[in-house]
mmCIF file of C-alpha atoms and ligand atoms in Angstrom:
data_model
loop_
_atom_site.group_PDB
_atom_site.id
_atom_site.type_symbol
_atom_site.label_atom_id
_atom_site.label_comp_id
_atom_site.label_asym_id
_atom_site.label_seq_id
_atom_site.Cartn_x
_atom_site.Cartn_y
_atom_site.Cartn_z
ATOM 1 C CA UNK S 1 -1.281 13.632 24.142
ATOM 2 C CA UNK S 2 -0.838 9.684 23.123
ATOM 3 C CA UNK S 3 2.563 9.105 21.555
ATOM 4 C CA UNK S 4 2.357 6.187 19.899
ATOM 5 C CA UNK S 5 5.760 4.517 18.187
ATOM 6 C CA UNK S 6 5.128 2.700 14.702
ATOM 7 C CA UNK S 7 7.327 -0.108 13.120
ATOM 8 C CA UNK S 8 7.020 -0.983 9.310
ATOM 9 C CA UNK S 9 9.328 -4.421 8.187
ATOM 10 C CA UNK S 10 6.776 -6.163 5.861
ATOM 11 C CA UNK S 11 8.762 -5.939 2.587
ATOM 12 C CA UNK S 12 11.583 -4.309 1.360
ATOM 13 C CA UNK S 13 11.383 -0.453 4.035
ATOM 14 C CA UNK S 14 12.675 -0.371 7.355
ATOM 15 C CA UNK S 15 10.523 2.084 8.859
ATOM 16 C CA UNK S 16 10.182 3.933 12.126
ATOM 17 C CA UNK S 17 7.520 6.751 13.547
ATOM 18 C CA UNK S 18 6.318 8.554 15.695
ATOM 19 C CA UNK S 19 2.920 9.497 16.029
ATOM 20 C CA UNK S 20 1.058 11.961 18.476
ATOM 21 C CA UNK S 21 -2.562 11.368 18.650
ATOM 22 C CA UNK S 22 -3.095 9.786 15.682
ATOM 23 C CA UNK S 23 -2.741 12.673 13.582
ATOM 24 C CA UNK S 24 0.669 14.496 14.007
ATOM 25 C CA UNK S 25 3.468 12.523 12.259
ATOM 26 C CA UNK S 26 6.740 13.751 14.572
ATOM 27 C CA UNK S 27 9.028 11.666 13.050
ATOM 28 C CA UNK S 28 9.098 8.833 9.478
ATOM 29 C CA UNK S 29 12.090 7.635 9.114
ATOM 30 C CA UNK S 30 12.145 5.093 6.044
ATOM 31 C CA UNK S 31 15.473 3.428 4.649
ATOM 32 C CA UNK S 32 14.342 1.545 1.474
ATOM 33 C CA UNK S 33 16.550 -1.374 0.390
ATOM 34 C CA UNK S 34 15.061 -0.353 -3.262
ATOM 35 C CA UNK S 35 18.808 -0.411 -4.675
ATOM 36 C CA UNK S 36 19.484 -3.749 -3.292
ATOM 37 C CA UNK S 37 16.622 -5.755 -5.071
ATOM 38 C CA UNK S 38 16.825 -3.546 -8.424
ATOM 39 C CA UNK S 39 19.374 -5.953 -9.963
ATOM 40 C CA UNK S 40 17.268 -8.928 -9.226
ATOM 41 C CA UNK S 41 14.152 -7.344 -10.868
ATOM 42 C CA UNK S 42 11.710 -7.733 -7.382
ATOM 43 C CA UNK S 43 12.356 -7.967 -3.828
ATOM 44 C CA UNK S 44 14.497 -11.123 -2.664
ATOM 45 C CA UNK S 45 12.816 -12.134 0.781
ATOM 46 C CA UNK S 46 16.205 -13.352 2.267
ATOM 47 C CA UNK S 47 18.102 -10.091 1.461
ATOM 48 C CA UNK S 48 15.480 -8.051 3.189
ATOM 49 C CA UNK S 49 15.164 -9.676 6.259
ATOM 50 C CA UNK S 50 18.983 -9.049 6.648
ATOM 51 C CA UNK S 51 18.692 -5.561 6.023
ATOM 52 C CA UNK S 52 16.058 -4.939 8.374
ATOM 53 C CA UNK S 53 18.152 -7.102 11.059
ATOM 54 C CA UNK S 54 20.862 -4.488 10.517
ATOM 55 C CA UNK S 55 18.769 -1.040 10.187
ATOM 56 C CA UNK S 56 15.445 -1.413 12.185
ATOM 57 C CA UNK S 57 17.344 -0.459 15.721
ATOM 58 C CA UNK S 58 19.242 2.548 13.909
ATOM 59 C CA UNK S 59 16.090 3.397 12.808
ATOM 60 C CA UNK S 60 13.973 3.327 15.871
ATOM 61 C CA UNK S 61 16.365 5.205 17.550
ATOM 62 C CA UNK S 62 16.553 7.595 14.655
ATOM 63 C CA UNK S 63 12.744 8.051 14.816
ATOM 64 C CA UNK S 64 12.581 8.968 18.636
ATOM 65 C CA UNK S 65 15.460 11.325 18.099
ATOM 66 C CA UNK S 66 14.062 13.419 15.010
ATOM 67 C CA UNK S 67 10.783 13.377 17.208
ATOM 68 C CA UNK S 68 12.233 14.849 20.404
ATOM 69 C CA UNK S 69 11.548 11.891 22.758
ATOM 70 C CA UNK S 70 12.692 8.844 24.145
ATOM 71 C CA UNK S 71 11.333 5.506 24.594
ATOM 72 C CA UNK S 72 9.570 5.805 28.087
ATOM 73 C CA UNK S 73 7.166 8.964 26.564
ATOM 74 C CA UNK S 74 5.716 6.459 24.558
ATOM 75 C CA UNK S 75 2.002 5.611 25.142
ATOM 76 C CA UNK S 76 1.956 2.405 22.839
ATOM 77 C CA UNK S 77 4.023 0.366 20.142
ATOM 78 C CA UNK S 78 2.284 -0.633 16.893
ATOM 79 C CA UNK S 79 3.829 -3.075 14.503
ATOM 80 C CA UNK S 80 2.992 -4.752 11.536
ATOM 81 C CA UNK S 81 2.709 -8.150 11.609
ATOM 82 C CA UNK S 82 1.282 -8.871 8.167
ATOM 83 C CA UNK S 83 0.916 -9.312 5.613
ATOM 84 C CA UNK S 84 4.018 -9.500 3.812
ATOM 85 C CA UNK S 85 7.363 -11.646 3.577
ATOM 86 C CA UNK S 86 7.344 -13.638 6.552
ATOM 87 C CA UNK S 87 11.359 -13.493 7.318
ATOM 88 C CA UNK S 88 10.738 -9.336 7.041
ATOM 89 C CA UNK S 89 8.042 -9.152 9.133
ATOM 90 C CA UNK S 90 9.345 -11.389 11.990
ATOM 91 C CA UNK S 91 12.394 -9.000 12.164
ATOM 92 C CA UNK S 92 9.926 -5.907 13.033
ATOM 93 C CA UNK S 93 7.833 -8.591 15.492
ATOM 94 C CA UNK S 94 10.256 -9.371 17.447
ATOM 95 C CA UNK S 95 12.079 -6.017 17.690
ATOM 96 C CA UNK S 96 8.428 -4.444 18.650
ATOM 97 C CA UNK S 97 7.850 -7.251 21.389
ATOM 98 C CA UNK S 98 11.871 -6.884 22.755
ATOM 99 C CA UNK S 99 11.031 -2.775 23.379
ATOM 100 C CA UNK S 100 7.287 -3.236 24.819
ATOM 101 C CA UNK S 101 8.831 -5.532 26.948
ATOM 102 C CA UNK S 102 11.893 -3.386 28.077
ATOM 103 C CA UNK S 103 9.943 -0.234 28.319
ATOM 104 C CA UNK S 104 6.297 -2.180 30.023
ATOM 105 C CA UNK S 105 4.375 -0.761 26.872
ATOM 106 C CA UNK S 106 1.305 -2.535 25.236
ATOM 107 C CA UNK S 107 2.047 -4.027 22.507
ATOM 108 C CA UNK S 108 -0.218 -3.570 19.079
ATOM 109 C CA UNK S 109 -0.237 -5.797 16.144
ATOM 110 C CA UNK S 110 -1.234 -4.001 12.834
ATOM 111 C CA UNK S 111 -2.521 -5.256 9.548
ATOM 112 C CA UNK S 112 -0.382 -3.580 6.835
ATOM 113 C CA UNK S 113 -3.477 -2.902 4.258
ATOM 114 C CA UNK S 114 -5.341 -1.148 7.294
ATOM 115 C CA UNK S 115 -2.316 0.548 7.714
ATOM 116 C CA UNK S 116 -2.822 1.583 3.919
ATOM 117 C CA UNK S 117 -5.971 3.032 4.367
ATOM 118 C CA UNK S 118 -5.243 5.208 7.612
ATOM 119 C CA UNK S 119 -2.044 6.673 5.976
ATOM 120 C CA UNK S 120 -5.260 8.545 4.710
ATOM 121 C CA UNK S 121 -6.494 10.481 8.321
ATOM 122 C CA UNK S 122 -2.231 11.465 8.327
ATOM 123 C CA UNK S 123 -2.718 13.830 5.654
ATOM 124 C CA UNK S 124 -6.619 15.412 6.804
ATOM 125 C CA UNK S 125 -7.484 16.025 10.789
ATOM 126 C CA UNK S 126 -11.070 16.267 9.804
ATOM 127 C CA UNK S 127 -11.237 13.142 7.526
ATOM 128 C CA UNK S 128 -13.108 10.193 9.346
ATOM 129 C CA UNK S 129 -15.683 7.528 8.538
ATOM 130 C CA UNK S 130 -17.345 6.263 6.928
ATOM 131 C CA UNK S 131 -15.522 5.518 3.815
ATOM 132 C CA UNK S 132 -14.673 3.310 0.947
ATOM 133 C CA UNK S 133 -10.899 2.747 0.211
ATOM 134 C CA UNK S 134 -9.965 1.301 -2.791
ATOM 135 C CA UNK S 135 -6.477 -0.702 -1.520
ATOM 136 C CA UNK S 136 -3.855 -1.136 -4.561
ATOM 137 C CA UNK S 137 -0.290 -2.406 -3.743
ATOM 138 C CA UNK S 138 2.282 -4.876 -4.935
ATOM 139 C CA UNK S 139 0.287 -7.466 -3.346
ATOM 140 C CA UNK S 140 -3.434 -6.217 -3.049
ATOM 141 C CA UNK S 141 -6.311 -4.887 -4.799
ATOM 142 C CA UNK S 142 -8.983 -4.127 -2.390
ATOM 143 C CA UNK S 143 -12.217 -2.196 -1.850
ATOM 144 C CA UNK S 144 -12.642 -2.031 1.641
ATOM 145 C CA UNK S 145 -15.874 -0.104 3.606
ATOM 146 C CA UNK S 146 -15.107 1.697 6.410
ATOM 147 C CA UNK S 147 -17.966 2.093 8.766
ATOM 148 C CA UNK S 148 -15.873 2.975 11.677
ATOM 149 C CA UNK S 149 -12.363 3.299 13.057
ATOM 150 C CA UNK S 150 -12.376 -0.259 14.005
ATOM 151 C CA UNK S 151 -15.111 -1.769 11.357
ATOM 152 C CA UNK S 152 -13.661 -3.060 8.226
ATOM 153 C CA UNK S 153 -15.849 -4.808 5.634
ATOM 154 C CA UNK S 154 -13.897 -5.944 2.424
ATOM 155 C CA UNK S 155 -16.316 -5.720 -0.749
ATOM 156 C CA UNK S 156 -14.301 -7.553 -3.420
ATOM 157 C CA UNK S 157 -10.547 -7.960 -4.361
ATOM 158 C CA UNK S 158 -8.446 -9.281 -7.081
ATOM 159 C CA UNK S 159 -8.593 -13.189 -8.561
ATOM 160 C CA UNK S 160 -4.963 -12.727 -9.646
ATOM 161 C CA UNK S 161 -2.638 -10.267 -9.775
ATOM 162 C CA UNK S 162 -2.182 -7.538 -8.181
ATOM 163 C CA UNK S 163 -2.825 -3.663 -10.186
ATOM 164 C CA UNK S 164 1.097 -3.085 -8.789
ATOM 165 C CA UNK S 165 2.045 -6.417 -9.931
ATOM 166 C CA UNK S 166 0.218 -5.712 -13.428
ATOM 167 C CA UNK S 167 2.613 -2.287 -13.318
ATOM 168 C CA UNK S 168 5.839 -4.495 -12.156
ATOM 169 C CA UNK S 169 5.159 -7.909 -15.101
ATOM 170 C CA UNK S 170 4.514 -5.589 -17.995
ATOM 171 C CA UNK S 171 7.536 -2.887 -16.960
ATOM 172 C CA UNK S 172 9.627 -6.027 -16.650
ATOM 173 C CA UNK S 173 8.823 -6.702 -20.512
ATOM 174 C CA UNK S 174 9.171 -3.571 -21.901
ATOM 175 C CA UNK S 175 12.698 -3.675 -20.065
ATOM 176 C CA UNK S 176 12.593 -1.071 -17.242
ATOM 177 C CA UNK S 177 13.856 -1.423 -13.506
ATOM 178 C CA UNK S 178 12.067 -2.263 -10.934
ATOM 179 C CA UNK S 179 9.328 -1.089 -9.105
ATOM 180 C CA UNK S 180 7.834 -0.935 -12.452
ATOM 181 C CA UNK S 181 4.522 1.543 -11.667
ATOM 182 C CA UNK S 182 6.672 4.507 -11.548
ATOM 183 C CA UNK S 183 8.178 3.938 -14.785
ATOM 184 C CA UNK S 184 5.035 3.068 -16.352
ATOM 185 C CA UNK S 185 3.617 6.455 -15.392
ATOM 186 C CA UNK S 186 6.796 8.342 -16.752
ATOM 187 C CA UNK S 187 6.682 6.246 -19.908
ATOM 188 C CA UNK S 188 3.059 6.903 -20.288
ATOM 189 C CA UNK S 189 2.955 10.265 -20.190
ATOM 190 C CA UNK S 190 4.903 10.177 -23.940
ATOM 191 C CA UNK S 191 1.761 7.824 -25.360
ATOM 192 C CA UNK S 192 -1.775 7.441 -26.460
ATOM 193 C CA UNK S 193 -3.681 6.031 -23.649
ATOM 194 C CA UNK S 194 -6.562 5.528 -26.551
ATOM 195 C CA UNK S 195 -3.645 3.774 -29.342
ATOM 196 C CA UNK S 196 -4.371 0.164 -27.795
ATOM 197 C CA UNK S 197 -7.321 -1.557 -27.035
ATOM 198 C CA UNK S 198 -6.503 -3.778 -23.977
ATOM 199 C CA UNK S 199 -9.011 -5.608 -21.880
ATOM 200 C CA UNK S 200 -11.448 -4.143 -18.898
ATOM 201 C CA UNK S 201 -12.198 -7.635 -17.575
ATOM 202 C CA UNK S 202 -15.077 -8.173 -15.383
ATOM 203 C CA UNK S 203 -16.733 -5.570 -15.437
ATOM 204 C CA UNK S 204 -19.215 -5.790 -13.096
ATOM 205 C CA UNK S 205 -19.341 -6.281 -9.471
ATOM 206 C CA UNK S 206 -16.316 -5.582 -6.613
ATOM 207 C CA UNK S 207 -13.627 -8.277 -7.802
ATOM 208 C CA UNK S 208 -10.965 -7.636 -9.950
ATOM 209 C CA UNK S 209 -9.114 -9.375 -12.637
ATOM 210 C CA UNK S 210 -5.368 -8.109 -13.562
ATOM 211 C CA UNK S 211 -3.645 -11.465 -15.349
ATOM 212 C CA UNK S 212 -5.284 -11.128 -19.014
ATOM 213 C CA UNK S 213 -4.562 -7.683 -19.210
ATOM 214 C CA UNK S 214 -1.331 -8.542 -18.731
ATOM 215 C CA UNK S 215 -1.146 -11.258 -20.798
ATOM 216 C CA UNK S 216 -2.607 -9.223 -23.861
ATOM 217 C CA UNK S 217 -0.155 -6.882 -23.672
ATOM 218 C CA UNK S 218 2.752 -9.625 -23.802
ATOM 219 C CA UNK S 219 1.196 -11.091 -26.635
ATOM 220 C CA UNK S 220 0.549 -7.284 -28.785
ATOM 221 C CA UNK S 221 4.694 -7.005 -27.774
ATOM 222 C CA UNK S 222 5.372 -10.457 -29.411
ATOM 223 C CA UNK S 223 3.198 -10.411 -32.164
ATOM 224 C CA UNK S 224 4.578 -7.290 -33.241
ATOM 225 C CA UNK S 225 8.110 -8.547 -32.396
ATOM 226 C CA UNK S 226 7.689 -11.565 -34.520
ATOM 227 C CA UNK S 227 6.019 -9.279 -37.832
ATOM 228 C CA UNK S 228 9.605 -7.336 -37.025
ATOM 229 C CA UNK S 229 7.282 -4.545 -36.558
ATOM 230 C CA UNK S 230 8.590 -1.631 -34.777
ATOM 231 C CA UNK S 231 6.223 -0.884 -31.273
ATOM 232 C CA UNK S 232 5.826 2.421 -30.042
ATOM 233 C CA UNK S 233 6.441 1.436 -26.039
ATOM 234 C CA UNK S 234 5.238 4.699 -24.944
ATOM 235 C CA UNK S 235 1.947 3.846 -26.036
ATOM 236 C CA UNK S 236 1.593 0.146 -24.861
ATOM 237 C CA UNK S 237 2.331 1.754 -21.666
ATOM 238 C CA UNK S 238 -0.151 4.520 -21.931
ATOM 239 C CA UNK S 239 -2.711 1.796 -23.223
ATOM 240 C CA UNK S 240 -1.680 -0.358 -20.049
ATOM 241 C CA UNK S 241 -1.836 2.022 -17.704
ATOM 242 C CA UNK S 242 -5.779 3.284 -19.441
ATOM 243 C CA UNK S 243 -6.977 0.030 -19.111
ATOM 244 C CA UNK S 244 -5.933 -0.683 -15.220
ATOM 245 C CA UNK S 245 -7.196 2.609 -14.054
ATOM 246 C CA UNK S 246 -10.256 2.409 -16.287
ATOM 247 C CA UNK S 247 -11.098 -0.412 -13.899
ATOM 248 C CA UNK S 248 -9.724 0.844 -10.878
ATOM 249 C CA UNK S 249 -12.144 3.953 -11.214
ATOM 250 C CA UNK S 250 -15.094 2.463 -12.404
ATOM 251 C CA UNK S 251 -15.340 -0.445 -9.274
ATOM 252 C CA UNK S 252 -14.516 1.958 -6.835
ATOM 253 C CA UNK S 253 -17.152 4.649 -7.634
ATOM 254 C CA UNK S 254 -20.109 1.670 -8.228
ATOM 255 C CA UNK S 255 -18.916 0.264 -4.638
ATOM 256 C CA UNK S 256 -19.191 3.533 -2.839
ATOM 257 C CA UNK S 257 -22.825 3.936 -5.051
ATOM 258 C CA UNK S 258 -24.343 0.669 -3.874
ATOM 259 C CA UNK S 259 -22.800 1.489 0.111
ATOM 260 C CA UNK S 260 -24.399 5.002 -0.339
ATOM 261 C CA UNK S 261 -20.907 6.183 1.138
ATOM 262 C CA UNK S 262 -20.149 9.666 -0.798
ATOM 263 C CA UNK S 263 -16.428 9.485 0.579
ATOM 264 C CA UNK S 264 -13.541 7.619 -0.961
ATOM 265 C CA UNK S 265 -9.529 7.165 0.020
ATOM 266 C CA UNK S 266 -6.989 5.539 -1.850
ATOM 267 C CA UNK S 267 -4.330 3.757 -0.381
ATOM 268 C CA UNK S 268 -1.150 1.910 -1.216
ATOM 269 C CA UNK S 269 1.591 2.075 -4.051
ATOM 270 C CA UNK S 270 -0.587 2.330 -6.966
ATOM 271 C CA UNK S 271 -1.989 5.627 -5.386
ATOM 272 C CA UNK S 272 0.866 7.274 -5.892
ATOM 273 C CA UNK S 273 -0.471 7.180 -9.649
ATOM 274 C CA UNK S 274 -1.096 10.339 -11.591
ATOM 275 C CA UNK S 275 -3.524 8.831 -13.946
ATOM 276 C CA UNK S 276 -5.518 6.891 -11.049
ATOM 277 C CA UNK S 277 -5.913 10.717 -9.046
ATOM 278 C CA UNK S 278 -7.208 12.765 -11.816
ATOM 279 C CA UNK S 279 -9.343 9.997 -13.331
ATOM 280 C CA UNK S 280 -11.289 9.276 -9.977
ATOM 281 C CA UNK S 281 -11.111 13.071 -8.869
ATOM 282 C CA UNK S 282 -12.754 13.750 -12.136
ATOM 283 C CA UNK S 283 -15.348 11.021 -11.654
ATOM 284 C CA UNK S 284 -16.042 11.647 -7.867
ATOM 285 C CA UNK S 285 -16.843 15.405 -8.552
ATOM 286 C CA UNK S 286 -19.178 15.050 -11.132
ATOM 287 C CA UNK S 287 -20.824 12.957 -9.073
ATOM 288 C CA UNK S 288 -20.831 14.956 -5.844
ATOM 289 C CA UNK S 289 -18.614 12.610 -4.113
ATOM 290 C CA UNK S 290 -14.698 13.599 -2.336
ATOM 291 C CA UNK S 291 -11.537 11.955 -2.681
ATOM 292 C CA UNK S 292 -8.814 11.881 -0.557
ATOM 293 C CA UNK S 293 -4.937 10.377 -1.402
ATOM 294 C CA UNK S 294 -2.571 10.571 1.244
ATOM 295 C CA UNK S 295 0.935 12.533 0.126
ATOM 296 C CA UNK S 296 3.447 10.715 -1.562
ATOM 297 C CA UNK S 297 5.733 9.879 1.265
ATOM 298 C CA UNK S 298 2.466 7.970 3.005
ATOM 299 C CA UNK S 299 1.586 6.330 -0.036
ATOM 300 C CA UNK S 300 4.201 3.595 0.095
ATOM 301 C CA UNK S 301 4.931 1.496 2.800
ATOM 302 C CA UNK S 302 5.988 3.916 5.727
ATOM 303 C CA UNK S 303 5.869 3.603 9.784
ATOM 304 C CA UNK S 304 3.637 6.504 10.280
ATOM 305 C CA UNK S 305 0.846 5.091 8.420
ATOM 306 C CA UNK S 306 0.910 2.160 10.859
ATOM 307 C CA UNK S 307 1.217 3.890 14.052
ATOM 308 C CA UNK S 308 -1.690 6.058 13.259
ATOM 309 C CA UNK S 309 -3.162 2.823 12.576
ATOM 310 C CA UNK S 310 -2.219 1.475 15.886
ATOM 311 C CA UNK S 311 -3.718 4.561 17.415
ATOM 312 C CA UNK S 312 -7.112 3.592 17.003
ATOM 313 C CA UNK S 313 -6.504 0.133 18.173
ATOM 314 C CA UNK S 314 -5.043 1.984 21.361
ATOM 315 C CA UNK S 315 -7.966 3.929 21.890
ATOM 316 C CA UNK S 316 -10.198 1.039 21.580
ATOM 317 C CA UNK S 317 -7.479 -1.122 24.354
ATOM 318 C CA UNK S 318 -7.322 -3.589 20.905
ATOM 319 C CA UNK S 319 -3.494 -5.107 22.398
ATOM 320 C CA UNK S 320 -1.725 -7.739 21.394
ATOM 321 C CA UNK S 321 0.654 -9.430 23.977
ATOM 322 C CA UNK S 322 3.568 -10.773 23.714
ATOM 323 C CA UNK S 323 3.140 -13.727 21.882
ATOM 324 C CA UNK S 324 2.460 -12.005 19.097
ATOM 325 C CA UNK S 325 3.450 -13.938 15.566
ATOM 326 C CA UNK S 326 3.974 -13.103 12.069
ATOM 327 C CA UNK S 327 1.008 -13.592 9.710
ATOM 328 C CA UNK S 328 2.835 -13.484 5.730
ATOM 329 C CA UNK S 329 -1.278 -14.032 4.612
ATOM 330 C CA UNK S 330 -3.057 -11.665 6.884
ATOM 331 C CA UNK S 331 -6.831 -10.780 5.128
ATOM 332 C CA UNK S 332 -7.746 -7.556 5.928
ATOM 333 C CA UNK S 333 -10.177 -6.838 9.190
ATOM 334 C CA UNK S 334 -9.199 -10.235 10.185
ATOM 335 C CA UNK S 335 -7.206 -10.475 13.414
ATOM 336 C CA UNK S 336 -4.621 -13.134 14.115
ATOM 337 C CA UNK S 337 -3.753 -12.617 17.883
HETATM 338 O O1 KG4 U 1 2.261 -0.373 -1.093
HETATM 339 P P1 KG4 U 1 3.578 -0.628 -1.727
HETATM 340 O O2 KG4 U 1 4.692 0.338 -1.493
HETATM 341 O O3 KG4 U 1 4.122 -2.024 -1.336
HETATM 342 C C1 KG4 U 1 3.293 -3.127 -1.193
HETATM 343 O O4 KG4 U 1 3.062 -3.806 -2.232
HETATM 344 O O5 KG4 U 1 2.794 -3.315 -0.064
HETATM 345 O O6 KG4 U 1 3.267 -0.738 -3.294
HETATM 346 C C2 KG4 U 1 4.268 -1.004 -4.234
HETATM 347 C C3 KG4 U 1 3.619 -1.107 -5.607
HETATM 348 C C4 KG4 U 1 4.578 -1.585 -6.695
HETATM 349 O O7 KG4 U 1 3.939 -2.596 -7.452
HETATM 350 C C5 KG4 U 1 4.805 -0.339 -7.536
HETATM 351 O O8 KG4 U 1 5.089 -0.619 -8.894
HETATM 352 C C6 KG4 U 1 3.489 0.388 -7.384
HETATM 353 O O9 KG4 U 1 3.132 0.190 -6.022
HETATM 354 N N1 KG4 U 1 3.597 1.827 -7.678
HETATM 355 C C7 KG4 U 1 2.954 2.437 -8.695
HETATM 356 C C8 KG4 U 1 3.366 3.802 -8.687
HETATM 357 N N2 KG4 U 1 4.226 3.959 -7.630
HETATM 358 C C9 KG4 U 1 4.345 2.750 -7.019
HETATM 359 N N3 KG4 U 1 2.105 1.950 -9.617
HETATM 360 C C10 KG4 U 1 1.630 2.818 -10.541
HETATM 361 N N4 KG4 U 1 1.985 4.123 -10.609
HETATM 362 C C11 KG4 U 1 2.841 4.662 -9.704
HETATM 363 N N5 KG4 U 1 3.179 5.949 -9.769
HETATM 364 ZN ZN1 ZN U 2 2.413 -1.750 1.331
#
């Protein structure tokens, strides 16, 4: 059995795993600062690199504890090291390279959006590639091919914003907390998803576009604010939310088409969406293709996730040494060690 322990410090979650084989989550422990950034409306970089100074050792010893081991069983240590807020990420960095060091483990560096995408083979033994993943986050939209393991070819990504950012800018407007997707989606489910006709921009082709659609719902909130008109909010959000995963599912199914792949993941925050499952379920299975989510919990950014990640590296002796660095701009399937 490989153990391998996972570190996650790229934005505002201090998390810790442990991993057997790949496959068997033992222990995910996750504190979210969530609470701390809500009154500031987004995540404020300095704030969470002093949390995770102050929880990630709690937490890694937390996460050997719940899994029954201690630090010598481990095989490996994995730890992302971008992207994401530099100050954040350095804090996980250098707490990964202090234990390898102590304990004589290798040492792994792990991109966060692969990370995204294995959070995927957690939920499914059987699940392997290839694959297309269709990455949405905060930061990213992606859509990724996965020939192998260790074989990442990106297909297209956003211009602009992010589909999570889209969900965060127009919750911000309509005045509800932060992070804004899961408001959206309770909002939403209240509206007409058909009541509003916003923008499907480019629609052909792998890239995405996320800033007018954002920008034409600010302007339908302040044209009807200036007529004094009343808006029904449940339905801008409804419309919103329509017109992102209209996209979402349309790119992703043409992608895995023109790869001739018939197996699709989602990863990231935006998976978490309702709207985005059933829409692409619905699509895959008339068309004779699967999709797999991860659960919840491995949805957003967790430790698990990247020490399955890490795995694979493992398997294929992919180590990183000690002078490992923080990468805030990390592409995915590039490597920066
Ligand atoms: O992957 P993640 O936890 O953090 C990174 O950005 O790496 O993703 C967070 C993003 C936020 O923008 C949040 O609003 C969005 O995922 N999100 C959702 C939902 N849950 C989280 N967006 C739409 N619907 C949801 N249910
Ligand atoms: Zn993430």
């Amino acid at each position: 059995m490989t153990l391998i322990l996972g570190l996650e410090t790229s934005c505002d979650e201090t998390s810790a795993a442990v991993v057997a084989d790949g496959r068997t989550v033992l222990s995910n422990i996750i504190s979210s600062q969530v609470d701390l950034h809500q009154r500031y409306g987004g995540v404020v970089p300095e704030i969470a690199s002093r949390k995770h100074i102050e929880n990630v050792m709690p937490v890694v010893d937390q996460a050997l504890a719940d899994a029954g081991v201690v630090l010598a069983d481990i095989d490996a240590i994995g730890v992302t090291y971008g992207p994401g807020l530099v100050g954040a990420l350095l804090v996980g960095v250098a707490t990964a390279k202090a234990l390898a060091f102590a304990a004589g483990k290798p040492l792994i560096g792990v991109n966060h959006l692969e990370g995204h995408v294995f959070a995927n083979f957690l939920a499914e033994e059987r699940l392997a590639p290839p694959l297309i993943a269709l990455v949405v986050s905060g930061g990213h939209t992606s859509l990724v091919e996965l020939a192998g393991y260790n074989s990442f070819r990106l297909l297209g990504q956003t211009r602009d914003d992010a589909a999570g950012e889209a969900f965060d800018k127009v919750a911000r407007v309509l005045g509800l907390p932060y992070p804004g997707g899961p408001e959206i989606e309770k909002l939403a489910q209240g509206g007409d998803p058909s009541a509003i006709a916003f923008p499907r921009a480019l629609g052909q082709g792998p890239e995405f576009s996320f800033s007018g659609l954002k920008s034409a719902v600010l302007n339908y909130l302040n044209a009807a604010r200036q007529k004094g008109e009343a808006v029904n909010e449940a339905d801008v959000a409804a419309s919103f939310q329509a017109a992102v995963v209209d996209v979402l599912v349309d790119k992703t199914v043409h992608a895995a088409q023109a790869a001739g792949i018939g197996s699709i993941v989602l990863a990231g925050g935006v998976a978490a969406n309702s709207r985005l499952r059933v829409e692409l379920a619905g699509r895959c299975a008339a068309l004779g293709m699967t999709l797999h989510y991860p659960p919840l919990v491995y949805c957003t950014d967790n430790a698990a996730m990247i020490a399955c990640r890490a795995h694979y590296q493992h398997l294929a002796g992919d180590w990183a040494g000690l002078g490992l660095n923080a990468v805030p701009s990390l592409r995915l399937g590039k490597k920066r060690y």
